[in-house]
Tab-separated table of C-alpha atoms in Angstrom:
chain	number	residue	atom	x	y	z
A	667	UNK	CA	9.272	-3.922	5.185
A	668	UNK	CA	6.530	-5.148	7.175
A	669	UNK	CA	3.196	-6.431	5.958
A	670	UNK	CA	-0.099	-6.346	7.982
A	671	UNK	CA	-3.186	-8.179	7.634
A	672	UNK	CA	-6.394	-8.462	9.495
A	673	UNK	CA	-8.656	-10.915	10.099
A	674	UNK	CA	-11.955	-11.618	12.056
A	675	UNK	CA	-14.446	-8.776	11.329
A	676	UNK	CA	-17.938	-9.161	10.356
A	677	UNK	CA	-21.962	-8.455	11.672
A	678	UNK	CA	-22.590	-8.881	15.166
A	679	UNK	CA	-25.441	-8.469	17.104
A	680	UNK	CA	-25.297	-5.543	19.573
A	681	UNK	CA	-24.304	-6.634	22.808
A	682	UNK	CA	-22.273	-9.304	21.221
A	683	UNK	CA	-18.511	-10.426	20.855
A	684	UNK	CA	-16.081	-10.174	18.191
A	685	UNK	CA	-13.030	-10.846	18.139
A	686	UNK	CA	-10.020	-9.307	15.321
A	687	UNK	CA	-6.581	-10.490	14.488
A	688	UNK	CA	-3.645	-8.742	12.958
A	689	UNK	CA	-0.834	-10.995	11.428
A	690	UNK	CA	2.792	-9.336	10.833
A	691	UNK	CA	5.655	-10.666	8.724
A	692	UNK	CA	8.757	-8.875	7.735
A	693	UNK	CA	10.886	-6.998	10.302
A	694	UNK	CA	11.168	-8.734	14.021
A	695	UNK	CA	7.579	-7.891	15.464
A	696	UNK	CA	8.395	-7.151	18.589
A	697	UNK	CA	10.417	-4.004	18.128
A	698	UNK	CA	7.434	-1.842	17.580
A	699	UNK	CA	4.021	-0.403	19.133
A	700	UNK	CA	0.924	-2.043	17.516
A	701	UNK	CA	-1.767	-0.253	17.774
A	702	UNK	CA	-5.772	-0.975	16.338
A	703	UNK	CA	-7.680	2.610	14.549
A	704	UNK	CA	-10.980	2.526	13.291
A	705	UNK	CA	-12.507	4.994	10.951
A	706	UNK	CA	-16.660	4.929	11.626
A	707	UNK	CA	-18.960	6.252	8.555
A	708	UNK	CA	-18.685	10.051	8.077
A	709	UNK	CA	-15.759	10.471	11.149
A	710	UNK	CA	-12.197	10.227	11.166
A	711	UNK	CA	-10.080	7.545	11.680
A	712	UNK	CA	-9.466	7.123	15.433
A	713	UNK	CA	-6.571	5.340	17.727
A	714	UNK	CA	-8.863	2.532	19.504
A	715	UNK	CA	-5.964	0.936	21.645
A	716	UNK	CA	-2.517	0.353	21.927
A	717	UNK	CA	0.238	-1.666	22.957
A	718	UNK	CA	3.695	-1.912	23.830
A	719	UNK	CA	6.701	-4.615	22.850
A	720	UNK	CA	6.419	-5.219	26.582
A	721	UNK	CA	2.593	-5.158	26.968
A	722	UNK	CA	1.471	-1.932	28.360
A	723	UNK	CA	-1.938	-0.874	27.016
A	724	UNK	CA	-4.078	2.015	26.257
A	725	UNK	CA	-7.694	2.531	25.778
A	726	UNK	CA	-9.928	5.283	23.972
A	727	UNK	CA	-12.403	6.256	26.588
A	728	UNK	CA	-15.085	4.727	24.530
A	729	UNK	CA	-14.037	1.385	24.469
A	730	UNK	CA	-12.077	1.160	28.019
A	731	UNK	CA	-13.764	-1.729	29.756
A	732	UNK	CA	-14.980	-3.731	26.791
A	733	UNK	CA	-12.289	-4.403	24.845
A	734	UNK	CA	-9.163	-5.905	25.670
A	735	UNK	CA	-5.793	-5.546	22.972
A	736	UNK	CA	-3.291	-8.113	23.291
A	737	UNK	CA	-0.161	-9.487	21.051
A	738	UNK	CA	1.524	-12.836	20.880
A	739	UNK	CA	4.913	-11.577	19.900
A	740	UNK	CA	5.720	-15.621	19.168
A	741	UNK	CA	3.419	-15.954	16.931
A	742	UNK	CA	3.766	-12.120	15.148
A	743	UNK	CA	0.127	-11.263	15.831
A	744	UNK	CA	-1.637	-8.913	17.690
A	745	UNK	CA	-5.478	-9.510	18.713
A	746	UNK	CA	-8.580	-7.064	19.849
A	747	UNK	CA	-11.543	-8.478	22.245
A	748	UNK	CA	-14.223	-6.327	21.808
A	749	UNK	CA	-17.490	-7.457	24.053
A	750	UNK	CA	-20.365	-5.655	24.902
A	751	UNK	CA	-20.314	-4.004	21.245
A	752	UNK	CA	-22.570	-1.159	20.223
A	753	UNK	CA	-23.749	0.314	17.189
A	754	UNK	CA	-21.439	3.637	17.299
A	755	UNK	CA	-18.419	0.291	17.520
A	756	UNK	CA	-19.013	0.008	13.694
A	757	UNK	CA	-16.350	0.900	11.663
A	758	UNK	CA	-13.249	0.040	9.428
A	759	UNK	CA	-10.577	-1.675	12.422
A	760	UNK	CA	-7.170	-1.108	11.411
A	761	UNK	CA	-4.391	-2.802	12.520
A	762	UNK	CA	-0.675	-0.579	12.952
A	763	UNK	CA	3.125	-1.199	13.059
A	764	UNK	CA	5.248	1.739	14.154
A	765	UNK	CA	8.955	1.738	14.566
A	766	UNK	CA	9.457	4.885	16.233
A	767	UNK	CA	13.146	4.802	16.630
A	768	UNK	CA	13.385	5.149	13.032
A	769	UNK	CA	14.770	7.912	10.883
A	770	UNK	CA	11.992	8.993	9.930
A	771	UNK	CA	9.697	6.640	11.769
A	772	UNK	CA	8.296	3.923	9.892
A	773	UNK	CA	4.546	3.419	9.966
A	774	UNK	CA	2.603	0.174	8.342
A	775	UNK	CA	-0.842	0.096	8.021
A	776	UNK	CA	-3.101	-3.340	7.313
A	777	UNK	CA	-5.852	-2.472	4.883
A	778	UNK	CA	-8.611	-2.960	7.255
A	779	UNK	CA	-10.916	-5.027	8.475
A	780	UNK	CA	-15.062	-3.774	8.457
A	781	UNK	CA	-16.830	-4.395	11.554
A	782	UNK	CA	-20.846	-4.309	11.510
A	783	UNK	CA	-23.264	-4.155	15.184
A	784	UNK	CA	-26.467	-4.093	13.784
A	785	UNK	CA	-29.733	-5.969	14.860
Protein backbone atom coordinates (compact mmCIF):
# COMPACT_ATOMS: atom_id res chain seq x y z
CA UNK A 1 0.00 0.00 0.00
CA UNK A 2 1.14 3.39 -0.44
CA UNK A 3 0.21 6.42 1.61
CA UNK A 4 0.23 10.07 0.33
CA UNK A 5 0.30 13.23 2.06
CA UNK A 6 0.52 16.82 1.14
CA UNK A 7 1.89 19.61 2.50
CA UNK A 8 2.44 23.41 1.79
CA UNK A 9 -0.91 24.95 0.68
CA UNK A 10 -2.40 28.02 1.97
CA UNK A 11 -3.50 32.02 0.87
CA UNK A 12 -1.32 33.70 -1.41
CA UNK A 13 -1.43 36.84 -2.88
CA UNK A 14 -2.03 36.83 -6.66
CA UNK A 15 1.04 37.05 -8.45
CA UNK A 16 2.72 35.24 -5.69
CA UNK A 17 4.60 31.84 -5.00
CA UNK A 18 3.65 28.74 -3.39
CA UNK A 19 5.15 26.01 -3.18
CA UNK A 20 3.38 22.07 -2.35
CA UNK A 21 4.91 18.85 -1.25
CA UNK A 22 3.73 15.31 -1.51
CA UNK A 23 5.41 12.69 0.87
CA UNK A 24 5.09 8.79 -0.09
CA UNK A 25 5.77 5.77 2.11
CA UNK A 26 4.94 2.22 1.40
CA UNK A 27 5.84 0.59 -1.94
CA UNK A 28 9.42 1.75 -3.61
CA UNK A 29 8.45 5.35 -4.93
CA UNK A 30 10.06 5.34 -7.82
CA UNK A 31 8.19 2.68 -9.73
CA UNK A 32 5.28 4.87 -10.48
CA UNK A 33 3.99 8.22 -12.29
CA UNK A 34 3.16 10.99 -9.73
CA UNK A 35 1.10 13.22 -10.86
CA UNK A 36 -0.61 16.70 -8.96
CA UNK A 37 -4.93 17.24 -9.81
CA UNK A 38 -6.75 19.98 -8.53
CA UNK A 39 -10.46 20.23 -8.27
CA UNK A 40 -11.42 24.33 -8.37
CA UNK A 41 -15.00 25.33 -6.74
CA UNK A 42 -17.95 24.16 -8.90
CA UNK A 43 -15.42 22.22 -11.74
CA UNK A 44 -14.02 18.94 -11.90
CA UNK A 45 -11.04 17.65 -10.71
CA UNK A 46 -8.28 18.25 -13.29
CA UNK A 47 -4.63 16.56 -14.08
CA UNK A 48 -2.31 19.79 -13.36
CA UNK A 49 1.12 18.02 -14.17
CA UNK A 50 2.88 14.99 -14.30
CA UNK A 51 5.90 13.12 -13.98
CA UNK A 52 7.79 10.19 -14.78
CA UNK A 53 10.19 7.64 -12.53
CA UNK A 54 12.76 9.10 -14.90
CA UNK A 55 11.64 12.78 -14.89
CA UNK A 56 9.75 13.58 -17.96
CA UNK A 57 7.01 16.17 -17.35
CA UNK A 58 3.73 17.36 -18.49
CA UNK A 59 1.84 20.50 -18.16
CA UNK A 60 -2.00 21.52 -18.42
CA UNK A 61 -1.99 24.39 -20.80
CA UNK A 62 -3.02 26.61 -18.02
CA UNK A 63 -0.28 26.29 -15.87
CA UNK A 64 2.68 25.53 -18.55
CA UNK A 65 5.23 28.20 -17.80
CA UNK A 66 4.50 28.89 -14.16
CA UNK A 67 4.74 25.94 -12.50
CA UNK A 68 7.39 23.56 -12.40
CA UNK A 69 6.67 19.56 -10.91
CA UNK A 70 9.57 17.83 -9.68
CA UNK A 71 10.30 14.53 -7.38
CA UNK A 72 13.20 13.58 -5.19
CA UNK A 73 12.86 9.88 -5.59
CA UNK A 74 15.63 9.73 -2.45
CA UNK A 75 13.75 11.31 -0.36
CA UNK A 76 10.02 9.69 -1.57
CA UNK A 77 8.57 13.12 -2.33
CA UNK A 78 7.37 14.83 -5.11
CA UNK A 79 7.10 18.84 -5.15
CA UNK A 80 4.95 21.57 -7.33
CA UNK A 81 6.40 25.32 -7.94
CA UNK A 82 3.66 27.27 -8.79
CA UNK A 83 4.71 31.20 -9.44
CA UNK A 84 2.92 33.77 -11.01
CA UNK A 85 -0.44 32.33 -9.36
CA UNK A 86 -3.89 33.57 -10.27
CA UNK A 87 -7.17 33.50 -8.87
CA UNK A 88 -8.73 30.70 -11.34
CA UNK A 89 -5.14 28.61 -9.57
CA UNK A 90 -7.42 28.12 -6.47
CA UNK A 91 -8.37 24.87 -5.77
CA UNK A 92 -8.03 21.49 -3.80
CA UNK A 93 -4.08 20.20 -5.15
CA UNK A 94 -3.93 16.61 -5.07
CA UNK A 95 -1.09 14.67 -5.02
CA UNK A 96 -1.18 10.87 -7.14
CA UNK A 97 0.63 7.47 -7.14
CA UNK A 98 -0.12 5.20 -10.08
CA UNK A 99 1.40 1.85 -10.71
CA UNK A 100 0.28 1.23 -14.07
CA UNK A 101 1.84 -2.10 -14.64
CA UNK A 102 -0.48 -3.43 -12.20
CA UNK A 103 -3.30 -5.90 -12.53
CA UNK A 104 -5.60 -3.80 -12.29
CA UNK A 105 -3.58 -0.64 -11.91
CA UNK A 106 -3.21 0.68 -8.60
CA UNK A 107 -4.08 4.31 -7.99
CA UNK A 108 -3.36 6.32 -4.47
CA UNK A 109 -4.67 9.47 -3.88
CA UNK A 110 -3.37 12.07 -0.89
CA UNK A 111 -6.40 13.77 0.60
CA UNK A 112 -5.57 17.14 -0.61
CA UNK A 113 -4.13 20.06 0.04
CA UNK A 114 -6.46 23.68 -0.41
CA UNK A 115 -4.76 26.36 -2.16
CA UNK A 116 -6.22 30.09 -1.83
CA UNK A 117 -4.96 33.38 -4.47
CA UNK A 118 -6.94 35.96 -3.18
CA UNK A 119 -6.05 39.71 -2.47
Amino acid sequence: QVQLVESGGGLVQPGGSLGLSCAASGRIFSINTMAWYRQAPGQERELVAEITNAGSTHYAVSVKGRFTISRDNTENTMHLQMNSLKAEDTAVYYCKAVYPTDSPPSEYWGKGVVVTVSS
